[in-house]
Short mmCIF file of C-alpha atoms in Angstrom, two decimals:
data_model
loop_
_atom_site.label_atom_id
_atom_site.label_comp_id
_atom_site.label_asym_id
_atom_site.label_seq_id
_atom_site.Cartn_x
_atom_site.Cartn_y
_atom_site.Cartn_z
CA UNK E 1 -10.45 -18.78 18.94
CA UNK E 2 -10.67 -19.10 22.71
CA UNK E 3 -8.21 -18.05 25.38
CA UNK E 4 -6.03 -15.77 23.25
CA UNK E 5 -3.33 -13.60 24.81
CA UNK E 6 -3.11 -10.32 22.91
CA UNK E 7 -0.28 -7.86 23.42
CA UNK E 8 0.58 -4.64 21.59
CA UNK E 9 3.62 -2.36 21.68
CA UNK E 10 5.05 0.66 19.93
CA UNK E 11 8.21 0.39 17.85
CA UNK E 12 10.19 3.24 16.30
CA UNK E 13 12.31 2.66 13.20
CA UNK E 14 14.63 5.48 12.00
CA UNK E 15 14.55 6.38 8.31
CA UNK E 16 17.60 6.63 6.06
CA UNK E 17 16.75 10.26 5.36
CA UNK E 18 13.90 12.74 5.76
CA UNK E 19 10.71 11.59 4.02
CA UNK E 20 8.45 14.40 2.74
CA UNK E 21 5.00 14.53 1.20
CA UNK E 22 2.67 17.49 0.64
CA UNK E 23 1.28 17.24 4.21
CA UNK E 24 4.58 17.14 6.10
CA UNK E 25 7.79 15.24 6.78
CA UNK E 26 9.16 12.56 9.10
CA UNK E 27 12.47 11.05 10.14
CA UNK E 28 11.17 7.82 11.68
CA UNK E 29 8.44 5.23 11.24
CA UNK E 30 6.25 4.73 14.30
CA UNK E 31 4.46 1.39 14.18
CA UNK E 32 2.34 -0.76 16.48
CA UNK E 33 3.18 -4.48 16.64
CA UNK E 34 0.53 -6.92 17.86
CA UNK E 35 1.23 -10.46 19.05
CA UNK E 36 -1.54 -13.01 19.50
CA UNK E 37 -0.90 -16.32 21.26
CA UNK E 38 -2.99 -19.41 21.99
CA UNK E 39 -0.41 -20.54 24.53
CA UNK E 40 1.54 -22.60 22.03
CA UNK E 41 1.69 -20.59 18.81
CA UNK E 42 2.28 -16.86 18.29
CA UNK E 43 1.10 -14.64 15.44
CA UNK E 44 2.45 -11.17 14.63
CA UNK E 45 1.05 -8.14 12.83
CA UNK E 46 2.08 -4.52 12.26
CA UNK E 47 0.04 -1.36 11.78
CA UNK E 48 1.04 2.24 11.12
CA UNK E 49 -1.15 4.93 12.72
CA UNK E 50 -2.09 7.53 10.10
CA UNK E 51 -2.25 11.14 11.30
CA UNK E 52 -4.39 12.08 8.29
CA UNK E 53 -7.18 9.95 9.82
CA UNK E 54 -6.62 11.20 13.39
CA UNK E 55 -4.83 8.02 14.47
CA UNK E 56 -1.93 7.94 16.92
CA UNK E 57 0.11 5.32 18.71
CA UNK E 58 -2.04 5.92 21.80
CA UNK E 59 -5.36 5.61 19.96
CA UNK E 60 -4.29 2.42 18.18
CA UNK E 61 -3.08 0.83 21.42
CA UNK E 62 -6.36 1.83 23.11
CA UNK E 63 -8.43 0.20 20.36
CA UNK E 64 -6.50 -3.04 20.67
CA UNK E 65 -6.83 -2.92 24.46
CA UNK E 66 -10.61 -2.64 24.09
CA UNK E 67 -10.92 -6.08 22.47
CA UNK E 68 -8.27 -8.03 24.42
CA UNK E 69 -10.77 -9.78 26.67
CA UNK E 70 -13.47 -10.45 24.06
CA UNK E 71 -14.28 -14.19 24.15
CA UNK E 72 -13.88 -16.29 20.99
CA UNK E 73 -12.13 -13.48 19.15
CA UNK E 74 -11.31 -14.24 15.51
CA UNK E 75 -10.73 -12.32 12.29
CA UNK E 76 -14.42 -12.16 11.43
CA UNK E 77 -15.40 -10.76 14.82
CA UNK E 78 -12.57 -8.21 14.66
CA UNK E 79 -14.15 -6.77 11.47
CA UNK E 80 -17.25 -5.93 13.51
CA UNK E 81 -15.54 -4.72 16.68
CA UNK E 82 -12.92 -2.36 15.27
CA UNK E 83 -13.14 0.27 12.52
CA UNK E 84 -10.93 0.07 9.46
CA UNK E 85 -7.50 1.42 10.35
CA UNK E 86 -4.10 0.59 11.78
CA UNK E 87 -5.36 -1.16 14.95
CA UNK E 88 -7.58 -3.58 13.07
CA UNK E 89 -4.84 -4.12 10.49
CA UNK E 90 -2.25 -5.15 13.08
CA UNK E 91 -4.68 -7.44 14.91
CA UNK E 92 -6.19 -8.95 11.75
CA UNK E 93 -2.76 -9.76 10.31
CA UNK E 94 -1.59 -11.22 13.64
CA UNK E 95 -4.62 -13.52 13.61
CA UNK E 96 -3.85 -14.60 10.04
CA UNK E 97 -0.28 -15.35 11.11
CA UNK E 98 -1.51 -17.32 14.12
CA UNK E 99 -3.77 -19.40 11.86
CA UNK E 100 -0.77 -20.32 9.71
CA UNK E 101 1.24 -21.37 12.77
CA UNK E 102 -1.60 -23.54 14.10
CA UNK E 103 -2.43 -25.13 10.73
CA UNK E 104 1.15 -25.55 9.50
CA UNK E 105 0.10 -23.98 6.18
CA UNK E 106 1.32 -20.84 4.43
CA UNK E 107 -1.06 -17.90 4.35
CA UNK E 108 -1.69 -18.17 0.61
CA UNK E 109 -2.93 -21.71 1.18
CA UNK E 110 -5.37 -20.49 3.83
CA UNK E 111 -6.52 -17.68 1.53
CA UNK E 112 -6.78 -20.12 -1.40
CA UNK E 113 -4.30 -18.19 -3.54
CA UNK E 114 -2.09 -20.47 -5.67
CA UNK E 115 1.59 -19.62 -6.14
CA UNK E 116 3.15 -19.39 -9.59
CA UNK E 117 6.82 -18.93 -10.43
CA UNK E 118 7.39 -15.70 -12.33
CA UNK E 119 9.33 -17.72 -14.91
CA UNK E 120 6.09 -19.56 -15.74
CA UNK E 121 4.12 -16.36 -16.29
CA UNK E 122 4.58 -14.73 -19.68
CA UNK E 123 4.58 -10.97 -20.18
CA UNK E 124 1.34 -11.33 -22.08
CA UNK E 125 -0.27 -13.13 -19.15
CA UNK E 126 0.86 -10.41 -16.76
CA UNK E 127 -0.59 -7.61 -18.87
CA UNK E 128 -3.83 -9.53 -19.32
CA UNK E 129 -4.34 -9.77 -15.57
CA UNK E 130 -3.93 -6.00 -15.31
CA UNK E 131 -6.45 -5.13 -18.00
CA UNK E 132 -9.12 -7.75 -17.51
CA UNK E 133 -11.30 -8.55 -14.53
CA UNK E 134 -9.44 -11.11 -12.45
CA UNK E 135 -10.81 -13.90 -10.35
CA UNK E 136 -11.22 -13.41 -6.62
CA UNK E 137 -8.17 -15.56 -5.95
CA UNK E 138 -5.78 -14.96 -8.84
CA UNK E 139 -2.44 -16.81 -8.60
CA UNK E 140 0.35 -14.87 -6.91
CA UNK E 141 3.84 -14.97 -8.41
CA UNK E 142 7.00 -15.40 -6.37
CA UNK E 143 8.57 -12.14 -7.62
CA UNK E 144 6.93 -8.80 -8.44
CA UNK E 145 8.27 -5.38 -9.41
CA UNK E 146 7.75 -2.65 -6.84
CA UNK E 147 8.12 1.09 -7.22
CA UNK E 148 10.59 3.12 -5.14
CA UNK E 149 9.46 6.45 -3.70
CA UNK E 150 11.28 9.73 -4.27
CA UNK E 151 10.03 12.08 -1.55
CA UNK E 152 9.00 15.69 -2.14
CA UNK E 153 11.92 18.11 -2.48
CA UNK E 154 13.52 20.54 -4.88
CA UNK E 155 13.89 19.38 -8.50
CA UNK E 156 17.64 19.10 -8.00
CA UNK E 157 17.39 16.93 -4.90
CA UNK E 158 14.70 14.75 -6.43
CA UNK E 159 16.88 14.30 -9.52
CA UNK E 160 19.77 13.25 -7.28
CA UNK E 161 17.49 10.75 -5.56
CA UNK E 162 16.42 9.41 -8.93
CA UNK E 163 20.03 8.99 -10.08
CA UNK E 164 20.83 7.10 -6.89
CA UNK E 165 17.83 4.83 -7.60
CA UNK E 166 18.37 4.66 -11.35
CA UNK E 167 18.48 0.85 -11.33
CA UNK E 168 14.97 0.70 -9.86
CA UNK E 169 12.47 -0.10 -12.63
CA UNK E 170 9.66 2.12 -11.29
CA UNK E 171 9.90 5.44 -9.43
CA UNK E 172 7.00 7.02 -7.55
CA UNK E 173 7.36 10.78 -7.16
CA UNK E 174 5.77 12.78 -4.35
CA UNK E 175 4.52 16.15 -5.60
CA UNK E 176 3.16 19.19 -3.78
CA UNK E 177 0.79 21.15 -6.01
CA UNK E 178 3.17 24.04 -6.71
CA UNK E 179 4.64 25.35 -9.96
CA UNK E 180 7.75 23.25 -9.30
CA UNK E 181 5.89 19.99 -9.91
CA UNK E 182 6.64 19.88 -13.64
CA UNK E 183 10.31 20.73 -13.07
CA UNK E 184 10.48 17.95 -10.48
CA UNK E 185 9.20 15.32 -12.89
CA UNK E 186 11.39 16.60 -15.73
CA UNK E 187 14.45 16.48 -13.47
CA UNK E 188 13.68 12.93 -12.31
CA UNK E 189 13.09 11.80 -15.88
CA UNK E 190 16.47 13.23 -16.89
CA UNK E 191 18.16 11.59 -13.90
CA UNK E 192 16.61 8.16 -14.48
CA UNK E 193 15.48 8.09 -18.14
CA UNK E 194 14.77 4.35 -18.18
CA UNK E 195 12.55 4.31 -15.10
CA UNK E 196 8.77 4.11 -15.32
CA UNK E 197 7.18 7.04 -13.48
CA UNK E 198 4.20 7.23 -11.13
CA UNK E 199 2.97 10.47 -9.50
CA UNK E 200 1.47 10.93 -6.03
CA UNK E 201 0.03 14.35 -5.21
CA UNK E 202 -1.40 13.41 -1.77
CA UNK E 203 -4.50 15.61 -2.26
CA UNK E 204 -2.42 18.74 -2.99
CA UNK E 205 -3.63 19.81 -6.46
CA UNK E 206 -6.25 22.24 -7.66
CA UNK E 207 -8.29 21.60 -10.82
CA UNK E 208 -6.35 24.40 -12.54
CA UNK E 209 -3.04 22.76 -11.65
CA UNK E 210 -4.33 19.43 -13.00
CA UNK E 211 -5.41 20.96 -16.34
CA UNK E 212 -2.10 22.77 -16.72
CA UNK E 213 0.29 19.99 -15.80
CA UNK E 214 -1.23 16.68 -16.90
CA UNK E 215 -0.61 17.12 -20.68
CA UNK E 216 3.08 17.68 -19.96
CA UNK E 217 3.17 14.58 -17.78
CA UNK E 218 1.68 12.59 -20.64
CA UNK E 219 4.62 13.62 -22.82
CA UNK E 220 6.98 12.41 -20.07
CA UNK E 221 5.27 8.99 -20.15
CA UNK E 222 3.92 9.23 -16.60
CA UNK E 223 1.83 6.09 -16.08
CA UNK E 224 -0.35 7.02 -13.12
CA UNK E 225 -1.53 10.03 -11.10
CA UNK E 226 -2.47 9.21 -7.52
CA UNK E 227 -5.01 11.23 -5.49
CA UNK E 228 -4.63 14.66 -7.09
CA UNK E 229 -7.51 16.26 -5.13
CA UNK E 230 -8.76 16.13 -1.54
CA UNK E 231 -10.96 13.13 -0.87
CA UNK E 232 -13.91 15.39 -0.06
CA UNK E 233 -13.53 17.35 -3.29
CA UNK E 234 -12.73 14.66 -5.85
CA UNK E 235 -16.06 14.93 -7.72
CA UNK E 236 -14.28 17.37 -10.04
CA UNK E 237 -12.58 14.34 -11.59
CA UNK E 238 -15.89 13.55 -13.31
CA UNK E 239 -15.49 16.75 -15.35
CA UNK E 240 -11.81 16.44 -16.28
CA UNK E 241 -10.04 14.51 -19.01
CA UNK E 242 -8.00 11.50 -17.90
CA UNK E 243 -5.21 11.02 -20.46
CA UNK E 244 -3.30 9.34 -17.61
CA UNK E 245 -5.13 6.92 -15.27
CA UNK E 246 -6.06 8.46 -11.91
CA UNK E 247 -5.75 6.41 -8.72
CA UNK E 248 -7.83 6.74 -5.54
CA UNK E 249 -5.84 6.58 -2.32
CA UNK E 250 -7.30 8.79 0.42
CA UNK E 251 -10.68 8.45 -1.34
CA UNK E 252 -10.88 4.68 -0.86
CA UNK E 253 -10.52 2.70 2.35
CA UNK E 254 -12.91 -0.28 2.14
CA UNK E 255 -15.42 -1.95 -0.17
CA UNK E 256 -18.05 0.55 0.99
CA UNK E 257 -16.19 3.32 -0.87
CA UNK E 258 -16.08 1.61 -4.26
CA UNK E 259 -19.46 2.72 -5.70
CA UNK E 260 -18.70 6.45 -5.39
CA UNK E 261 -15.39 6.10 -7.22
CA UNK E 262 -16.96 5.22 -10.56
CA UNK E 263 -16.37 7.91 -13.23
CA UNK E 264 -13.74 9.53 -10.99
CA UNK E 265 -10.92 7.00 -10.89
CA UNK E 266 -9.54 4.15 -12.96
CA UNK E 267 -7.33 2.65 -10.24
CA UNK E 268 -7.65 1.97 -6.50
CA UNK E 269 -4.74 1.99 -4.07
CA UNK E 270 -5.27 -0.83 -1.57
CA UNK E 271 -3.39 -0.28 1.70
CA UNK E 272 -3.90 -2.57 4.67
CA UNK E 273 -3.69 0.31 7.14
CA UNK E 274 -6.72 1.79 5.35
CA UNK E 275 -8.71 -1.42 4.86
CA UNK E 276 -8.00 -2.55 8.41
CA UNK E 277 -6.14 -5.72 7.50
CA UNK E 278 -5.80 -8.49 4.95
CA UNK E 279 -9.35 -9.80 5.44
CA UNK E 280 -11.01 -6.62 4.16
CA UNK E 281 -8.22 -6.01 1.63
CA UNK E 282 -9.03 -9.31 -0.07
CA UNK E 283 -12.68 -8.23 -0.29
CA UNK E 284 -11.75 -4.80 -1.61
CA UNK E 285 -9.51 -6.25 -4.32
CA UNK E 286 -12.30 -8.56 -5.44
CA UNK E 287 -14.93 -5.81 -5.45
CA UNK E 288 -12.65 -3.35 -7.24
CA UNK E 289 -11.82 -5.81 -10.03
CA UNK E 290 -15.48 -6.76 -10.42
CA UNK E 291 -16.25 -3.04 -10.79
CA UNK E 292 -13.64 -2.55 -13.51
CA UNK E 293 -10.89 -0.86 -11.52
CA UNK E 294 -7.21 -1.70 -11.77
CA UNK E 295 -5.24 -2.08 -8.55
CA UNK E 296 -2.20 -0.52 -6.95
CA UNK E 297 -1.04 -2.29 -3.79
CA UNK E 298 0.44 0.36 -1.52
CA UNK E 299 1.81 0.80 1.97
CA UNK E 300 2.71 3.22 4.71
CA UNK E 301 6.34 3.56 5.79
CA UNK E 302 6.95 0.49 7.93
CA UNK E 303 8.96 -2.70 8.25
CA UNK E 304 8.80 -5.96 6.32
CA UNK E 305 6.26 -7.25 8.84
CA UNK E 306 3.82 -4.60 7.63
CA UNK E 307 4.57 -5.27 3.94
CA UNK E 308 4.30 -9.06 4.08
CA UNK E 309 0.47 -9.38 4.15
CA UNK E 310 0.12 -6.81 1.34
CA UNK E 311 2.65 -8.75 -0.73
CA UNK E 312 0.06 -11.51 -0.98
CA UNK E 313 -2.14 -9.17 -3.05
CA UNK E 314 0.55 -7.88 -5.36
CA UNK E 315 0.33 -10.28 -8.28
CA UNK E 316 -3.23 -9.24 -9.14
CA UNK E 317 -2.22 -5.57 -9.31
CA UNK E 318 -1.18 -3.37 -12.21
CA UNK E 319 1.24 -1.51 -9.93
CA UNK E 320 2.95 -2.44 -6.65
CA UNK E 321 4.27 0.15 -4.20
CA UNK E 322 5.61 -1.84 -1.26
CA UNK E 323 8.91 -0.06 -0.70
CA UNK E 324 8.44 0.92 2.96
CA UNK E 325 11.41 -1.08 4.29
CA UNK E 326 13.71 0.42 1.66
CA UNK E 327 13.22 3.82 3.29
CA UNK E 328 14.34 2.57 6.72
CA UNK E 329 17.86 2.79 8.12
CA UNK E 330 17.44 -0.91 9.01
CA UNK E 331 14.70 -3.52 8.77
CA UNK E 332 13.72 -6.32 11.14
CA UNK E 333 15.06 -9.89 11.06
CA UNK E 334 13.89 -12.25 8.30
CA UNK E 335 13.12 -9.21 6.14
CA UNK E 336 11.53 -9.37 2.73
CA UNK E 337 14.02 -9.77 -0.12
CA UNK E 338 14.31 -6.81 -2.52
CA UNK E 339 16.49 -7.59 -5.55
CA UNK E 340 16.83 -5.24 -8.53
CA UNK E 341 13.46 -3.69 -7.86
CA UNK E 342 11.74 -7.04 -7.43
CA UNK E 343 10.09 -8.22 -4.24
CA UNK E 344 9.87 -11.83 -3.10
CA UNK E 345 7.37 -13.63 -0.89
CA UNK E 346 7.73 -13.47 2.91
CA UNK E 347 9.48 -16.26 4.77
CA UNK E 348 7.49 -18.15 7.38
CA UNK E 349 9.84 -16.75 10.03
CA UNK E 350 8.68 -13.23 9.15
CA UNK E 351 4.93 -13.72 8.68
CA UNK E 352 2.36 -16.08 7.22
#
């Protein structure tokens, strides 16, 4: 595309309450919003700088600034000019949005992803798509279940959070690698006995902790364990039993990471702030399914603008974790609709 005007700005969105994981806590979501205009149409995208990967608001803004004056900039060129991360994500998604505005089509039409009403998709069909290799462009349904995150805290406080979210069908629990982890999961299970449970350790476990705690989690019907070990020390997973599927998060950013995950993980967490946008995320989903991995579509803590592109990928996933806006004190206009733990498609006023 020629003659594009690219602008980027920081936005700060307060959270409802403190959000904690094993690496630290926060009280607000800091995001970068990119707008791309051809003079008539405007596209928007959102990225969340990730401290774990040495990203900051300043570094993301600087990366976007570095490509503002590149001639004939488009999504494909952006893949070559910027590394995978929040800056490329925000710009890539803004360019997708601009394409929809220019063409008058929805983003799933441009990506060749058909839409199916959830009422037309049987439970058997849904489970089949999770267990079998899917096509590169599997139909997306208009409603999907998403997990809701209970942040790391004492067992009592996590149980209270679970009771408050007891109507949510799936709860994702942040754990910290200490002896309290089992008590935390037991307390949440007691507080929300009907909820399905996912675990996210955020690289905090040791192999000894894994061996000790996983059998007990199996008895509590935990469905998934996400990133138990540091990304640079996850080879130990090749030597451990996996009675519960293990999901790669910090260990997988793009399609280039997929080959090394074999025999270590059963599931890959696809986040657009890791892949650097929807363009690479579509490739990663395809490569992961071809390689026999199931998918979890995840997110950083951000607004509906950041969730909307990832929502396009959700129907091909075994698990969806796109609850970022639910953790905010308020969301932006034309927000995604969350109803009884189910997430709808974005409106054209929001994105795509």
